[in-house]
Amino acid sequence: MTLLDGKTLSLEIREEIRKKIEKRKAEDKAIPCLATILVGLDPASETYVKMKVKACEQAGMKSIRRDLPESTTTAELLEEIQRLNANPDVHGILLQHPVPEQIDERACFDAIAIDKDVDGVTTQGYGLMSFGLPSYPSCTPAGIMRMMSHYGIETEGKHAVVVGRSAILGRPLAALLIQANATVTVCHSRTKDLPSHLASADLVFAACGKPNFVQGDWLKEGCVVIDAGYNKGNIGDADFESCSKKASAITPVPGGVGPMTIAMLLSHTLQSAEGRDVSLV
Ligand code: NAP
């Protein structure tokens, strides 16, 4: 059984990014800059933003942090996004999900300029990605695809089952898997008899936000399990103990998909600064 080590791979990617930025500095080129927007006081969101800002610093990238109060309105958040859109020094904008209830999150995501949508959250970015056109795919699915490619996990002709259909994870992941010629089944909370779908899966993606949900005895012997979940207490969405007995390869939690997300965010921001066409992972 292979442990798919996202931590080491992400550090390698981040080191490559750091070297590229160092070279840009030596050539007097623009330093990539990520703007993060955090609305409210959600402790988990604050931790995620801190991790992203720290990763920028370590890569030699600039970052701008906008922390807005819990009471922020949609109009105020839209104004902040417009300011960052208009700032030529900003190459990527990350609006941390979730935002407080009173805010129209979709309208705010869609206000992000397409060339700064480094986390693939806009409707336009999602559409482009779905058609395999140049775009920045959502960072977690992008990280998953990159990790599979690194480990030589084939997707062509394989049956991939994605458990979860969220806009940031399940749906874009399914679209990337289709681009990679997998045959994709997407399961969700209304799916009937989930184990029957997983029984024929060569590739299993746990992305449902339920701790230890996917069970080893639902799986086909030798399948690959990618656990995108991250729940309180460092627990994934797949039950590692039982799934690792059936799988030929599996991601640990932590140290699997999570670190790849940040590596992709930095990579997309660098690509935006380079102003070059974006290719899918
Ligand atoms: P989400 O928005 O809550 O979506 C969860 C999805 O799982 C929904 O589509 C839901 O179905 C489905 N689901 C819920 N219960 C289910 C069940 N019993 N059987 C099958 N499907 C079920 O969550 P998310 O934002 O996509 O996150 C999913 C997981 O990934 C979480 O553990 C989160 O922490 C993790 N995550 C990690 C990263 C990272 O960087 N590592 C990034 C993002 C998310 P319905 O659509 O029918 O409600």
Coordinates of C-alpha atoms and ligand atoms in Angstrom, one line a residue:
M1 CA 0.0 0.0 0.0
T2 CA 1.4 3.4 -1.0
L3 CA 0.9 6.4 1.2
L4 CA 0.4 9.4 -1.0
D5 CA 2.5 12.0 0.6
G6 CA 1.1 15.4 -0.2
K7 CA 3.2 17.2 2.4
T8 CA 6.6 16.4 0.8
L9 CA 5.3 17.0 -2.7
S10 CA 3.8 20.3 -1.8
L11 CA 7.1 21.4 -0.2
E12 CA 8.9 20.5 -3.5
I13 CA 6.4 22.5 -5.5
R14 CA 6.7 25.5 -3.1
E15 CA 10.4 25.4 -3.3
E16 CA 10.2 25.5 -7.1
I17 CA 7.9 28.5 -6.8
R18 CA 10.3 30.2 -4.4
K19 CA 13.2 29.8 -6.9
K20 CA 11.1 31.2 -9.7
I21 CA 10.2 34.2 -7.6
E22 CA 13.8 34.7 -6.6
K23 CA 14.7 34.7 -10.3
R24 CA 11.9 37.2 -11.0
K25 CA 13.3 39.5 -8.3
A26 CA 16.8 39.3 -9.8
E27 CA 15.3 40.2 -13.2
D28 CA 13.3 43.1 -11.6
K29 CA 10.0 41.6 -12.6
A30 CA 6.7 42.0 -10.6
I31 CA 6.6 40.0 -7.4
P32 CA 3.5 37.9 -7.3
C33 CA 0.9 39.1 -4.8
L34 CA -2.0 37.3 -3.3
A35 CA -4.8 39.3 -1.6
T36 CA -6.8 37.4 1.0
I37 CA -10.2 38.6 2.2
L38 CA -11.5 37.2 5.5
V39 CA -14.9 38.3 6.7
G40 CA -15.9 37.7 10.3
L41 CA -14.2 35.8 13.1
D42 CA -14.5 32.1 12.2
P43 CA -11.5 30.6 13.9
A44 CA -11.0 27.9 11.3
S45 CA -11.1 30.4 8.4
E46 CA -8.7 32.6 10.3
T47 CA -6.3 29.7 10.6
Y48 CA -6.6 28.9 6.9
V49 CA -5.9 32.5 5.9
K50 CA -2.9 32.7 8.3
M51 CA -1.5 29.5 6.7
K52 CA -1.9 31.0 3.2
V53 CA -0.3 34.3 4.1
K54 CA 2.6 32.4 5.8
A55 CA 3.1 30.2 2.7
C56 CA 3.3 33.4 0.5
E57 CA 6.0 34.8 2.8
Q58 CA 8.0 31.6 2.7
A59 CA 7.8 31.6 -1.1
G60 CA 9.0 35.2 -1.3
M61 CA 5.5 36.2 -2.6
K62 CA 3.7 39.4 -1.4
S63 CA 0.4 39.2 0.3
I64 CA -2.3 41.7 1.2
R65 CA -4.7 40.8 4.0
R66 CA -8.1 42.4 4.2
D67 CA -9.9 41.4 7.4
L68 CA -13.5 42.7 7.4
P69 CA -15.9 42.7 10.3
E70 CA -18.7 40.1 10.8
S71 CA -21.3 42.9 10.0
T72 CA -19.9 43.6 6.5
T73 CA -22.6 43.9 3.9
T74 CA -22.6 42.5 0.3
A75 CA -22.1 46.1 -1.0
E76 CA -19.1 46.7 1.2
L77 CA -17.5 43.4 0.3
L78 CA -18.1 44.0 -3.4
E79 CA -16.4 47.4 -3.1
E80 CA -13.3 45.8 -1.5
I81 CA -13.2 43.2 -4.3
Q82 CA -13.4 46.0 -6.9
R83 CA -10.5 47.8 -5.2
L84 CA -8.4 44.7 -5.4
N85 CA -9.4 44.0 -9.0
A86 CA -8.3 47.5 -9.9
N87 CA -4.9 47.2 -8.1
P88 CA -2.3 46.2 -10.7
D89 CA 0.0 44.9 -8.0
V90 CA -2.5 42.2 -7.0
H91 CA -2.3 39.0 -9.1
G92 CA -4.7 36.7 -7.1
I93 CA -7.7 37.3 -4.9
L94 CA -8.9 34.7 -2.4
L95 CA -12.2 35.3 -0.7
Q96 CA -12.2 32.9 2.3
H97 CA -15.3 30.7 2.3
P98 CA -17.7 30.8 4.2
V99 CA -18.8 34.4 4.5
P100 CA -21.4 35.5 7.1
E101 CA -25.0 34.7 6.2
Q102 CA -26.1 38.3 5.3
I103 CA -23.6 38.3 2.4
D104 CA -24.4 37.1 -1.1
E105 CA -21.4 34.9 -1.5
R106 CA -22.0 34.0 -5.1
A107 CA -22.3 37.7 -6.2
C108 CA -19.0 38.4 -4.3
F109 CA -17.2 35.4 -5.8
D110 CA -18.4 36.4 -9.3
A111 CA -17.1 40.0 -8.7
I112 CA -13.5 38.7 -8.7
A113 CA -11.8 39.5 -12.0
I114 CA -11.3 36.4 -14.0
D115 CA -7.5 36.9 -14.4
K116 CA -7.3 37.1 -10.6
D117 CA -9.6 34.2 -9.8
V118 CA -6.7 31.9 -8.6
D119 CA -9.1 29.6 -6.7
G120 CA -11.5 29.0 -9.5
V121 CA -14.5 30.3 -7.6
T122 CA -16.2 32.5 -10.3
T123 CA -19.0 31.1 -12.5
Q124 CA -16.9 32.0 -15.5
G125 CA -13.8 30.3 -14.2
Y126 CA -15.8 27.2 -13.4
G127 CA -17.3 27.1 -16.8
L128 CA -14.0 27.5 -18.6
M129 CA -12.5 24.8 -16.4
S130 CA -15.4 22.5 -17.2
F131 CA -14.8 22.9 -20.9
G132 CA -11.1 22.3 -20.5
L133 CA -10.3 25.9 -21.5
P134 CA -7.6 28.0 -19.9
S135 CA -8.6 28.9 -16.3
Y136 CA -7.4 28.4 -12.8
P137 CA -9.2 25.3 -11.4
S138 CA -10.3 25.3 -7.8
C139 CA -7.1 24.7 -5.7
T140 CA -8.1 21.5 -3.9
P141 CA -9.2 19.6 -7.0
A142 CA -6.1 20.9 -8.8
G143 CA -3.9 19.7 -6.0
I144 CA -5.6 16.2 -6.1
M145 CA -5.0 16.0 -9.9
R146 CA -1.4 17.1 -9.5
M147 CA -0.8 14.6 -6.8
M148 CA -2.2 11.7 -8.8
S149 CA -0.1 12.7 -11.8
H150 CA 3.0 12.8 -9.6
Y151 CA 2.3 9.3 -8.3
G152 CA 1.5 8.0 -11.8
I153 CA -2.1 7.1 -10.9
E154 CA -3.9 6.6 -14.2
T155 CA -7.3 8.1 -14.7
E156 CA -8.0 7.1 -18.3
G157 CA -10.9 4.6 -18.5
K158 CA -11.0 4.3 -14.8
H159 CA -14.2 4.4 -12.8
A160 CA -13.9 7.4 -10.4
V161 CA -16.5 7.9 -7.7
V162 CA -16.6 11.4 -6.1
V163 CA -18.5 11.5 -2.8
G164 CA -19.6 15.2 -2.5
R165 CA -20.7 17.8 -5.1
S166 CA -19.8 21.1 -3.6
A167 CA -18.9 24.0 -5.9
I168 CA -15.3 24.2 -4.6
L169 CA -14.5 20.5 -4.4
G170 CA -16.8 17.7 -5.7
R171 CA -18.1 19.4 -8.9
P172 CA -14.8 20.8 -10.2
L173 CA -13.0 17.6 -9.3
A174 CA -15.5 15.6 -11.3
A175 CA -15.0 18.0 -14.2
L176 CA -11.2 17.6 -14.1
L177 CA -11.6 13.8 -13.9
I178 CA -13.8 13.9 -17.0
Q179 CA -11.1 15.9 -18.8
A180 CA -8.6 13.2 -17.7
N181 CA -10.8 10.6 -19.4
A182 CA -12.1 8.9 -16.3
T183 CA -15.7 7.6 -16.1
V184 CA -17.1 9.6 -13.3
T185 CA -19.9 9.0 -10.8
V186 CA -20.8 11.8 -8.4
C187 CA -22.5 10.9 -5.2
H188 CA -24.1 13.2 -2.7
S189 CA -26.5 13.2 0.3
R190 CA -29.4 12.0 -1.8
T191 CA -27.5 9.1 -3.4
K192 CA -29.2 5.8 -2.8
D193 CA -27.0 2.9 -1.7
L194 CA -23.6 4.7 -1.8
P195 CA -21.6 1.4 -1.1
S196 CA -23.0 -0.1 -4.4
H197 CA -21.4 2.7 -6.4
L198 CA -18.1 2.5 -4.5
A199 CA -17.9 -1.2 -5.0
S200 CA -16.9 -0.7 -8.6
A201 CA -14.7 2.4 -8.1
D202 CA -11.0 2.3 -9.2
L203 CA -10.6 5.8 -7.8
V204 CA -12.4 6.9 -4.7
F205 CA -12.6 10.6 -3.6
A206 CA -14.0 11.3 -0.2
A207 CA -15.2 15.0 -0.1
C208 CA -18.4 15.0 2.0
G209 CA -17.3 16.7 5.2
K210 CA -18.2 13.8 7.4
P211 CA -15.5 12.4 9.6
N212 CA -14.4 8.8 8.8
F213 CA -17.4 8.4 6.6
V214 CA -16.2 6.1 3.7
Q215 CA -15.7 2.6 5.0
G216 CA -13.1 0.1 3.8
D217 CA -15.7 -2.7 3.4
W218 CA -17.5 -0.6 0.7
L219 CA -14.4 -0.5 -1.5
K220 CA -13.0 -2.7 -4.3
E221 CA -9.7 -4.4 -3.4
G222 CA -6.7 -2.4 -4.8
C223 CA -8.6 0.9 -5.4
V224 CA -7.0 4.3 -4.8
V225 CA -8.5 6.4 -2.0
I226 CA -8.0 10.2 -2.0
D227 CA -9.4 11.7 1.1
A228 CA -10.0 15.5 0.7
G229 CA -11.8 15.7 4.0
Y230 CA -10.5 17.7 6.9
N231 CA -12.6 17.6 10.1
K232 CA -12.0 18.7 13.7
G233 CA -9.2 16.6 15.3
N234 CA -7.3 16.1 12.0
I235 CA -9.8 13.5 10.8
G236 CA -10.5 12.9 7.1
D237 CA -13.8 11.9 5.4
A238 CA -12.6 8.3 4.8
D239 CA -11.9 5.8 7.6
F240 CA -8.2 5.4 7.2
E241 CA -7.9 2.2 9.2
S242 CA -10.4 0.2 7.2
C243 CA -9.8 1.9 3.8
S244 CA -6.0 1.4 4.0
K245 CA -6.5 -2.4 4.2
K246 CA -8.3 -2.4 0.8
A247 CA -6.6 0.4 -1.0
S248 CA -3.4 0.1 -3.2
A249 CA -2.7 3.8 -2.4
I250 CA -4.3 6.3 0.0
T251 CA -3.7 9.8 1.2
P252 CA -3.2 10.4 4.9
V253 CA -5.0 13.1 6.9
P254 CA -3.2 15.4 7.6
G255 CA -0.4 15.5 5.1
G256 CA -2.3 14.4 2.0
V257 CA -4.6 16.7 0.1
G258 CA -4.5 19.7 2.5
P259 CA -0.9 20.9 1.8
M260 CA -1.5 20.5 -2.0
T261 CA -4.3 23.1 -1.9
I262 CA -1.9 25.8 -0.6
A263 CA 0.8 24.8 -3.1
M264 CA -1.7 25.2 -6.0
L265 CA -2.8 28.6 -4.7
L266 CA 0.8 29.8 -4.8
S267 CA 1.3 28.2 -8.2
H268 CA -1.8 29.9 -9.7
T269 CA -0.8 33.3 -8.2
L270 CA 2.6 32.9 -9.8
Q271 CA 1.1 32.0 -13.1
S272 CA -1.2 35.0 -12.9
A273 CA 1.9 37.2 -12.3
E274 CA 3.7 35.6 -15.2
G275 CA 0.6 36.6 -17.2
R276 CA 0.8 33.5 -19.2
D277 CA -1.9 31.2 -20.5
V278 CA -3.0 28.7 -17.9
S279 CA -3.2 25.0 -18.6
L280 CA -5.1 22.5 -16.6
V281 CA -3.2 20.4 -14.1
Ligands
NAP1 P1 -19.7 20.8 1.7 O1 -19.8 22.1 0.9 O2 -20.4 20.7 3.0 O3 -20.2 19.6 0.7 C1 -20.3 18.3 1.2 C2 -20.8 17.5 0.1 O4 -20.9 16.1 0.6 C3 -22.2 17.8 -0.4 O5 -22.3 17.8 -1.8 C4 -23.2 16.8 0.2 O6 -24.3 16.5 -0.6 C5 -22.2 15.6 0.3 N1 -22.7 14.7 1.4 C6 -23.0 15.0 2.6 N2 -23.5 13.9 3.3 C7 -23.3 12.9 2.4 C8 -23.6 11.5 2.5 N3 -24.1 11.0 3.6 N4 -23.3 10.7 1.4 C9 -22.9 11.3 0.3 N5 -22.6 12.6 0.2 C10 -22.8 13.4 1.2 O7 -18.2 20.4 1.9 P2 -16.9 20.9 1.1 O8 -16.6 22.3 1.3 O9 -16.9 20.3 -0.3 O10 -15.8 20.0 1.9 C11 -15.8 18.6 1.9 C12 -14.7 18.1 2.8 O11 -13.4 18.5 2.2 C13 -14.7 18.7 4.2 O12 -14.1 17.7 5.1 C14 -13.7 19.8 4.1 O13 -13.1 20.2 5.4 C15 -12.7 19.3 3.1 N6 -12.0 20.4 2.4 C16 -10.6 20.3 2.4 C17 -9.9 21.3 1.7 C18 -8.4 21.2 1.8 O14 -7.8 22.2 1.5 N7 -7.9 20.1 2.2 C19 -10.5 22.3 1.0 C20 -11.9 22.3 1.0 C21 -12.6 21.3 1.7 P3 -25.5 17.5 -0.9 O15 -24.9 18.3 -2.0 O16 -26.6 16.6 -1.3 O17 -25.7 18.3 0.3

